XYZ file of C-alpha atoms in Angstrom:
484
model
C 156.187 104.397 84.892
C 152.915 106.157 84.412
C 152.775 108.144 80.842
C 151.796 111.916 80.705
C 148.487 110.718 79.241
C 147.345 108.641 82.109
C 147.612 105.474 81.029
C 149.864 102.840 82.785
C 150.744 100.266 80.129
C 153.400 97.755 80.445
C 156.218 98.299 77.943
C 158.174 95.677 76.238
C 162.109 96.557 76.362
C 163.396 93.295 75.161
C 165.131 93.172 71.475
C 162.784 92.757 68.434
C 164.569 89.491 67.042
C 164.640 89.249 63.152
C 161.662 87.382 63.038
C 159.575 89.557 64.844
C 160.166 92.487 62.558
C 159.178 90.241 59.428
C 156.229 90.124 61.470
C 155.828 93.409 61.767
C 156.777 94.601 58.029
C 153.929 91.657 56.888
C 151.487 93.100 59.216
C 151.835 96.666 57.673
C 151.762 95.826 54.422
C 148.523 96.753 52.721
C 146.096 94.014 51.051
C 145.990 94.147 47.465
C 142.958 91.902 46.986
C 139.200 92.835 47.944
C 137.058 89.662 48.800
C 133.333 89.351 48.912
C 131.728 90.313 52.632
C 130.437 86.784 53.053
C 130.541 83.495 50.950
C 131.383 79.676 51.331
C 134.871 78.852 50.602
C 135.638 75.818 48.355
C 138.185 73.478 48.812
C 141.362 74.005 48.325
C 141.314 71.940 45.426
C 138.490 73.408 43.681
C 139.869 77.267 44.232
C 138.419 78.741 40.910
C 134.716 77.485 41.997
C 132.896 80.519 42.627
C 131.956 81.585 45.837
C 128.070 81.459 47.547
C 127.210 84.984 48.358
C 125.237 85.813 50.925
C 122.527 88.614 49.505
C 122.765 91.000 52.264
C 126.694 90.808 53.113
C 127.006 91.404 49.191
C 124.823 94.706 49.061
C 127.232 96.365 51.714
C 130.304 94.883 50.102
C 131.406 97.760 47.808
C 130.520 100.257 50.772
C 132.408 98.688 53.487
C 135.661 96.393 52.625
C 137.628 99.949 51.049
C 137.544 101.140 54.746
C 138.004 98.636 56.620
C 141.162 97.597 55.153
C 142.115 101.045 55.605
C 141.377 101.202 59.026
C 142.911 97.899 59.593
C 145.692 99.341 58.124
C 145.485 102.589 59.990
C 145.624 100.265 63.148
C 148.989 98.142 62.086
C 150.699 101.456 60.999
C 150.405 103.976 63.877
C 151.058 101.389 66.545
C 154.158 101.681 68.649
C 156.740 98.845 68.073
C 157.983 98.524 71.764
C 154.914 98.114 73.812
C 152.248 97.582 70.338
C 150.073 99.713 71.556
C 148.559 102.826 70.193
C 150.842 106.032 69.666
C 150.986 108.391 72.290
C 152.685 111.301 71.793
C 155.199 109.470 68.518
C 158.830 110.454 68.272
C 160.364 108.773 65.186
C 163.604 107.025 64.575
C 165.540 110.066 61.857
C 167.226 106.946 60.098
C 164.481 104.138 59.844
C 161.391 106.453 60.272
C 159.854 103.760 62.929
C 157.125 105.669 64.987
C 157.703 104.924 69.335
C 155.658 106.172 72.079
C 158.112 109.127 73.576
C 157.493 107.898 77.165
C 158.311 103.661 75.331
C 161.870 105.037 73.402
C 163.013 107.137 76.518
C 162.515 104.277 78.483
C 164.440 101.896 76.169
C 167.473 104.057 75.849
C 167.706 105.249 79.345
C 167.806 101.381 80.174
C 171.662 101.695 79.593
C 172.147 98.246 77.674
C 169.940 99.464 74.552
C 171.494 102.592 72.792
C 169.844 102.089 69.689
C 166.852 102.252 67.592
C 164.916 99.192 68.307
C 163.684 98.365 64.489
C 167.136 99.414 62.633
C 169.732 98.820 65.070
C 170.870 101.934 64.517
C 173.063 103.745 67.680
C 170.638 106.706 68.482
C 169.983 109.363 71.431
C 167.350 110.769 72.750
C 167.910 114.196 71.837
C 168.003 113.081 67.803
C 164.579 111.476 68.176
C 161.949 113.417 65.729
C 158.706 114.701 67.190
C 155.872 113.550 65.154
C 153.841 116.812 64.451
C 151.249 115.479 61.754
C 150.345 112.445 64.049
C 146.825 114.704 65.090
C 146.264 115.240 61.613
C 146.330 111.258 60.781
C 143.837 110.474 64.089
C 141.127 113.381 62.983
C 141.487 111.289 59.457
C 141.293 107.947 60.993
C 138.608 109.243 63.157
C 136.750 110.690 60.092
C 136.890 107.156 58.764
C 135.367 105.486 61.266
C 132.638 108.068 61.582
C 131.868 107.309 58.223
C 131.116 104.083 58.576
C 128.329 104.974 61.015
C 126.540 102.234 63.148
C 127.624 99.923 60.704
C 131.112 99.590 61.376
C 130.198 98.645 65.304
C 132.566 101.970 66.054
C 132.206 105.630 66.915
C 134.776 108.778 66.169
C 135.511 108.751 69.739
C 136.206 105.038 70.754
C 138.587 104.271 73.364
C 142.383 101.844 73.222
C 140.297 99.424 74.354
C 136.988 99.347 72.333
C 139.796 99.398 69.456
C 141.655 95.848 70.951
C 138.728 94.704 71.631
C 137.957 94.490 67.793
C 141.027 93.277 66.621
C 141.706 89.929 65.240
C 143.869 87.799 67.670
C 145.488 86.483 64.781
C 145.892 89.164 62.367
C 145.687 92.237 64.396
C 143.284 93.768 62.206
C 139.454 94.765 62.916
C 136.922 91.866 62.989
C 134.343 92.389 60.112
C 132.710 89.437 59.454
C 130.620 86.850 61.166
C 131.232 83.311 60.506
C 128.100 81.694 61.067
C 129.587 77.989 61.166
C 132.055 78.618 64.558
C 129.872 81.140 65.338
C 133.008 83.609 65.910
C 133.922 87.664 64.765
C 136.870 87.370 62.013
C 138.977 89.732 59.989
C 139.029 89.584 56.127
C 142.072 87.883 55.868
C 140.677 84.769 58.478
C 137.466 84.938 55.904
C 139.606 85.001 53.078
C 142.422 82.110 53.460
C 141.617 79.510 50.956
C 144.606 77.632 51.557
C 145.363 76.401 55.051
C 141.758 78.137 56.129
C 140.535 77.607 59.549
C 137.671 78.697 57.877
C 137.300 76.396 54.740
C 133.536 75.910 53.389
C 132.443 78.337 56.047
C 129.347 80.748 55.419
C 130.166 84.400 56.272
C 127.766 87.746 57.171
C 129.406 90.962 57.669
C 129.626 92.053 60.684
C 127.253 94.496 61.288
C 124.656 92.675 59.871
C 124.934 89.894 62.182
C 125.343 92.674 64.928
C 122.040 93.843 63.687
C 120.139 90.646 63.985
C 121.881 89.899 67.102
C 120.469 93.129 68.818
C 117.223 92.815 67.437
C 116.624 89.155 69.259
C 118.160 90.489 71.943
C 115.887 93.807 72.400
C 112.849 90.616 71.629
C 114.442 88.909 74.667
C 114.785 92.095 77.258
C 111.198 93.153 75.690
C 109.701 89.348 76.925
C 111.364 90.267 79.948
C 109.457 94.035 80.401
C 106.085 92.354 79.728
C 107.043 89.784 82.522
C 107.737 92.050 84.575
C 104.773 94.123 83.764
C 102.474 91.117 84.824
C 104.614 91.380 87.609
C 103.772 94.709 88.512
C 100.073 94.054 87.630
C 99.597 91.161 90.450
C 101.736 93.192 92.610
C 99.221 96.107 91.821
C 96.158 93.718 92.230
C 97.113 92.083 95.266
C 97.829 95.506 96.956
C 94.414 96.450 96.002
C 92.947 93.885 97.521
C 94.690 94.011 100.669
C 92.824 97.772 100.196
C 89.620 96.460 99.772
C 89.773 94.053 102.801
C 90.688 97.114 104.652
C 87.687 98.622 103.941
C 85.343 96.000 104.484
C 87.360 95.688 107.704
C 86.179 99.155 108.672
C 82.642 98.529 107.434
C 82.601 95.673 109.943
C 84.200 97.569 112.741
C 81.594 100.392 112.017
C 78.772 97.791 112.381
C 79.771 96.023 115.177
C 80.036 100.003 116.935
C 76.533 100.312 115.879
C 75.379 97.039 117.181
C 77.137 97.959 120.558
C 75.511 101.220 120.647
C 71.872 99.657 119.922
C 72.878 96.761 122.399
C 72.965 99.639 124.984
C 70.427 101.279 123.750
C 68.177 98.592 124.146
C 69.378 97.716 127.700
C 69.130 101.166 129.212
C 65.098 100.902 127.859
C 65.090 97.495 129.221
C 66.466 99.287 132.718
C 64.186 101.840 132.395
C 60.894 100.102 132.443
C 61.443 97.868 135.022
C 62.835 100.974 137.471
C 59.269 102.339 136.332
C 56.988 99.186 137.235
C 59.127 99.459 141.140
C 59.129 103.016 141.174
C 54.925 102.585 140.967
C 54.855 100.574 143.965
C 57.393 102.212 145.974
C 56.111 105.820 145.376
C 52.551 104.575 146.937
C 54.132 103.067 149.675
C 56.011 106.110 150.586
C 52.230 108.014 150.764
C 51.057 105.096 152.948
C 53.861 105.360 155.077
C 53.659 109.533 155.301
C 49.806 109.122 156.203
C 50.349 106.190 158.952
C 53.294 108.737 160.462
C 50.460 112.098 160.183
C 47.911 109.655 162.016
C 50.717 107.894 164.846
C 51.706 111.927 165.455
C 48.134 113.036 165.936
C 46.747 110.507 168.101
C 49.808 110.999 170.676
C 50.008 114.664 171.066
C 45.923 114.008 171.207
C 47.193 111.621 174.022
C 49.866 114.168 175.737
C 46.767 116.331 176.221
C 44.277 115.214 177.803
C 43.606 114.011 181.686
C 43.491 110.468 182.861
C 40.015 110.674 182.924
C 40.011 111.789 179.188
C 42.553 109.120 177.754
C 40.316 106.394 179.469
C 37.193 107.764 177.996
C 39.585 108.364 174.168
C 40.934 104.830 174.454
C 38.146 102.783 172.667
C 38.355 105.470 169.797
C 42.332 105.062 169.380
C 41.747 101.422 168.942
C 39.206 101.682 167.034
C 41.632 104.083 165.008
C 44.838 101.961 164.853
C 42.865 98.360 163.820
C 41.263 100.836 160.652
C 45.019 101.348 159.622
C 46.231 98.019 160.041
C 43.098 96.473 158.485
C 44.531 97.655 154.876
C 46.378 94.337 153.756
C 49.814 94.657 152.579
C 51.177 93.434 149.462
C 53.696 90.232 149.290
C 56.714 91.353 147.647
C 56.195 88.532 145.219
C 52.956 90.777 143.953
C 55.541 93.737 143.256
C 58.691 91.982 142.572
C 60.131 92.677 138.748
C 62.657 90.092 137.275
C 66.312 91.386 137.505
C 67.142 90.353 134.382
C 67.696 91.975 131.140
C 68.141 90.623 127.318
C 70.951 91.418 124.870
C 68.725 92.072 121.599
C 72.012 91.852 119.111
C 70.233 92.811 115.330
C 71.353 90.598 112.312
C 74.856 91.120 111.169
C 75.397 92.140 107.438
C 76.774 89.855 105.208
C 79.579 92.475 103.505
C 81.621 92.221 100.764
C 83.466 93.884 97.431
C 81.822 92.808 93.673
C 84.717 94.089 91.430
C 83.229 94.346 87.688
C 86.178 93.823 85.284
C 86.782 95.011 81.727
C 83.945 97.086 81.848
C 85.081 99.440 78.602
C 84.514 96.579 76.763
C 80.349 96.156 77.670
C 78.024 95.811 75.226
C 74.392 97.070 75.365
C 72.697 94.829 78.152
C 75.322 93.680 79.523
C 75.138 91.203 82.505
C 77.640 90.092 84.954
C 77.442 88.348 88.122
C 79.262 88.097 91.478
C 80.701 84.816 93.378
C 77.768 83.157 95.202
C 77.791 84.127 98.940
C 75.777 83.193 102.099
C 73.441 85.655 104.525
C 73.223 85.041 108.405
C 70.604 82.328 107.929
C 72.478 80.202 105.753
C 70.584 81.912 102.411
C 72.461 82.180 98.930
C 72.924 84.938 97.268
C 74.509 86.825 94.539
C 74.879 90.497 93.102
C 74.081 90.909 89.399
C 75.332 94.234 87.574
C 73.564 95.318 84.457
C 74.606 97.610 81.820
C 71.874 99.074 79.755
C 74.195 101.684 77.347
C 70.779 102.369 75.016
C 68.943 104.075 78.234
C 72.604 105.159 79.997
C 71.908 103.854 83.387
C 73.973 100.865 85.286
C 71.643 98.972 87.545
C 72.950 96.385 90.724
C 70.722 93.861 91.749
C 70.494 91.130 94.585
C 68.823 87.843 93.379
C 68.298 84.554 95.878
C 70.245 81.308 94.796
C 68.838 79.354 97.456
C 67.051 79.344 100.412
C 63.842 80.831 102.059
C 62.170 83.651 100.678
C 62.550 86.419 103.022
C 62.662 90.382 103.408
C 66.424 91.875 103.112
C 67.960 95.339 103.842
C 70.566 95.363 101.004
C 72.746 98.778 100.757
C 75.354 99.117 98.109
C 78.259 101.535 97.425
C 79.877 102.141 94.430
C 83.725 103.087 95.649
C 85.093 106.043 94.909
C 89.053 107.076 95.307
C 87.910 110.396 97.468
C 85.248 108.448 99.693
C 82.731 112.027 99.179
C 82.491 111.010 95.352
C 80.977 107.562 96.669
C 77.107 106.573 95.283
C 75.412 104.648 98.343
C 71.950 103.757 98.064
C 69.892 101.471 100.160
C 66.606 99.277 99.450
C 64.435 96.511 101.470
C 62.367 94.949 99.565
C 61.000 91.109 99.694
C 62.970 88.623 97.810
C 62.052 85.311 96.517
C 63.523 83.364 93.382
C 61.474 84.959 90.845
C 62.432 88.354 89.948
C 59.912 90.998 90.666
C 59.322 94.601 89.873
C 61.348 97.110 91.718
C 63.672 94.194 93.022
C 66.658 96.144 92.609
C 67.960 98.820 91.854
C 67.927 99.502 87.699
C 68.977 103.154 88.002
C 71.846 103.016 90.547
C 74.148 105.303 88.484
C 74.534 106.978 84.890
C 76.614 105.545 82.718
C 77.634 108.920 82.315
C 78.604 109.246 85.598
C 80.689 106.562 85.897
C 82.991 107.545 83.346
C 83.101 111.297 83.911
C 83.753 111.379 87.297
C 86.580 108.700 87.216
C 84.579 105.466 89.034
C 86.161 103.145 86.862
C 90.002 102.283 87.897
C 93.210 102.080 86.256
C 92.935 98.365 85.501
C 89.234 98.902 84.046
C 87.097 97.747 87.047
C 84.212 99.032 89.043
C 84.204 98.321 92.806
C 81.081 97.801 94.036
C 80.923 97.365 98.299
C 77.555 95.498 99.364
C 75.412 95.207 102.776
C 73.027 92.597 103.196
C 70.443 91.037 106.046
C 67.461 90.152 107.032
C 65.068 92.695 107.873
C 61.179 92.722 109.138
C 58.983 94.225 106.431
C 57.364 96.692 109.162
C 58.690 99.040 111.221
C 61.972 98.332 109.959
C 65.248 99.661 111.789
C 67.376 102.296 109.658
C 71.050 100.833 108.595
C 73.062 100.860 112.198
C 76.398 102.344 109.958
């Protein structure tokens, strides 16, 4: 049967037998001895030897045993004796004064076979039963109590039934406040306390809310461990998703080059096209004036023909002859004289060798500062690398491209320092020859202010620059513009 309250407890409706209620009386009665909040018991046959005190249990001794006992007390007292729970709405017995849940006594006396008060045997009704009016006035108290005790006493004014059982002694029914460190198990006083017949004999003690508190604290260490993990987590995850980024990018610098080169490729065909249609066009356009005169000349000499008697044509003939050998007498090319090849070359530039030099930790340069990139290889099979240097005395950063290995050789180099709004980013372009000894004006010392950098939000959330370069061969005249 579900009480007023909510709660759906099962109730006990069986017959307290005489031993139970000596149970019951021992359980309320109130300790008359206070005992030290942690120590070593001695045997039990050295009793008088004075007990070890821990330092910290005995600071807090004075301050915490007094209520604890109380509210150990307070627990035992208030408790209904039919289901042993706490009191919910109490009715009480007018001859024993034995305190029942009203929902637990109605139940045992409408049962028909018990018609009495459970504790005193006493024959009693339900209408004689005495509602407990003061009962709020003893939970605000209890409740006071408890606040009192604060974080200490591991409860709150407004904890639950069950945050209350769950602090009980098994054994004793009374609230767990100590630690004993040797079976590493929460105990009431009087477990902490038996020196005779102990399960605790020779055991060291804390208080409980000093254990609690050391307890917490390694286990706020632990779940702290476990943030940082997961922060370097997070951090790889970040990382990794920026480089999928960066690949991106490079991925559309490459598609952006090899448009160019397709553009040029077409470029240079359709000139190709051209100036072999011109050579032909030469040659055809003079025989189309050959061919115009030869028809003026055919057209003149037969209308000349149409007109004139027999007489006349005989007397013309050797003159038309003469005519026709003059215009046949002009040799005509062989085709193999005019003939242009049909065939046309794909002129495909050298591809850039492009990737991302990420500077890291860069808050932490000094003046003249030098990092440098992975090795890579040009085209050609060259070596290269990018060096980035730092010069916070003059406030410039300068990029430069030195040769690991290989020929010397003239290179078109371009470099972009990445930006998060792609306006904001600095690209600057050089060609310049390159051999293994540095030379003046081999880079680029005054790619960016230091300044800059910082103001304008270059360097990222993990304290890196990004720096995107372009490399390739190049002639060192007439050289072609970048194709991106």
């Amino acid at each position: 049967m579900d009480s007023p309250s909510g709660r759906n407890e099962p109730r006990r409706h069986e017959a307290i037998t005489p031993s139970q209620e000596q149970s019951t009386v021992a359980s309320t009665s109130l300790p008359s001895t206070s005992f030290p909040a942690t120590m070593k018991h001695s045997t039990a046959n050295s009793s008088s030897t004075d007990p070890v005190y821990d330092e910290a249990a005995t600071s807090d001794l004075s301050r915490n045993t007094s209520r604890h006992l109380v509210l150990s007390n307070f627990n035992d007292i208030f408790k209904c004796t039919i289901c042993f729970g706490h009191l919910d709405d109490p009715h009480l017995c007018p001859q024993c004064s034995k305190l029942y849940c009203f929902e637990c006594i109605m139940e045992w006396l409408a049962s028909g076979s018990n018609q009495c008060c459970p504790n005193c045997k006493t024959a009693l009704e339900l209408e004689k039963l005495v509602k407990v009016r003061w009962f709020e006035d003893v939970r605000k108290l209890q409740n006071d109590l408890r606040a009192l005790g604060g974080p200490s006493d591991g409860h709150s004014g407004d904890m639950d039934d069950n945050d209350t059982k769950s602090e009980l002694c098994p054994q004793h029914r009374r609230l767990v406040n100590f630690y004993c460190s040797t079976c590493k198990q929460c105990v009431c006083e009087v477990c902490a306390t038996e020196i005779i017949d102990g399960h605790h004999q020779n055991h060291s003690f804390k208080t409980l809310h000093v254990t609690y508190k050391q307890h917490m604290e390694q286990l706020e260490s632990e779940l702290e461990k476990v943030e940082d993990y997961r922060d370097r987590l997070s951090l790889l995850h970040n990382k990794i998703e920026r480089n999928i980024e960066l690949i991106g990018t490079v991925k559309s610098v490459k598609q952006k080059e090899l448009e160019a080169i397709i553009v040029s490729v077409m470029k240079n065909l359709d000139r190709q096209e051209e100036e072999k249609l011109a050579q032909l066009s030469v040659h055809q356009y003079a025989l189309m004036n050959q061919m115009e005169n030869i028809d003026l000349k055919l057209q003149a000499m037969r209308c000349e023909m149409s007109l004139c008697s027999k007489s006349q044509l005989i007397q013309m003939k050797t003159g038309i002859v003469d005519a026709c050998n003059a215009i046949r007498s002009e040799p005509i090319k062989d085709f193999k004289e005019v003939r242009v090849p049909a065939n046309l070359k794909i002129e495909i530039p050298d591809f850039f060798e492009t990737g991302v030099f990420v500077v890291q930790n860069f808050s932490t340069f000094d003046d003249n500062k030098v990092v440098y990139s992975s090795d890579f290889s040009d085209c050609q099979g060259r070596t290269w690398r990018i060096m980035a240097w730092c010069v916070i005395s003059e406030d410039h950063f300068g990029i430069y491209l030195e040769l690991v290995s290989g020929r010397p050789c003239w290179m078109e180099c371009t470099f972009q320092l990445i930006h998060l709004n792609p306006e904001k980013t600095i690209r600057k372009t050089i060609r310049q020859y390159f051999d293994r000894i540095p030379q003046k004006g081999w880079g680029l010392r005054d790619f960016v202010t230091l300044k800059t950098i910082l103001d304008d939000g270059y360097v990222r959330d993990n304290d890196s620059l990004e720096l995107l370069y372009n490399i390739r061969p190049c002639k060192p005249a007439a050289m072609q513009p970048p194709l991106y």
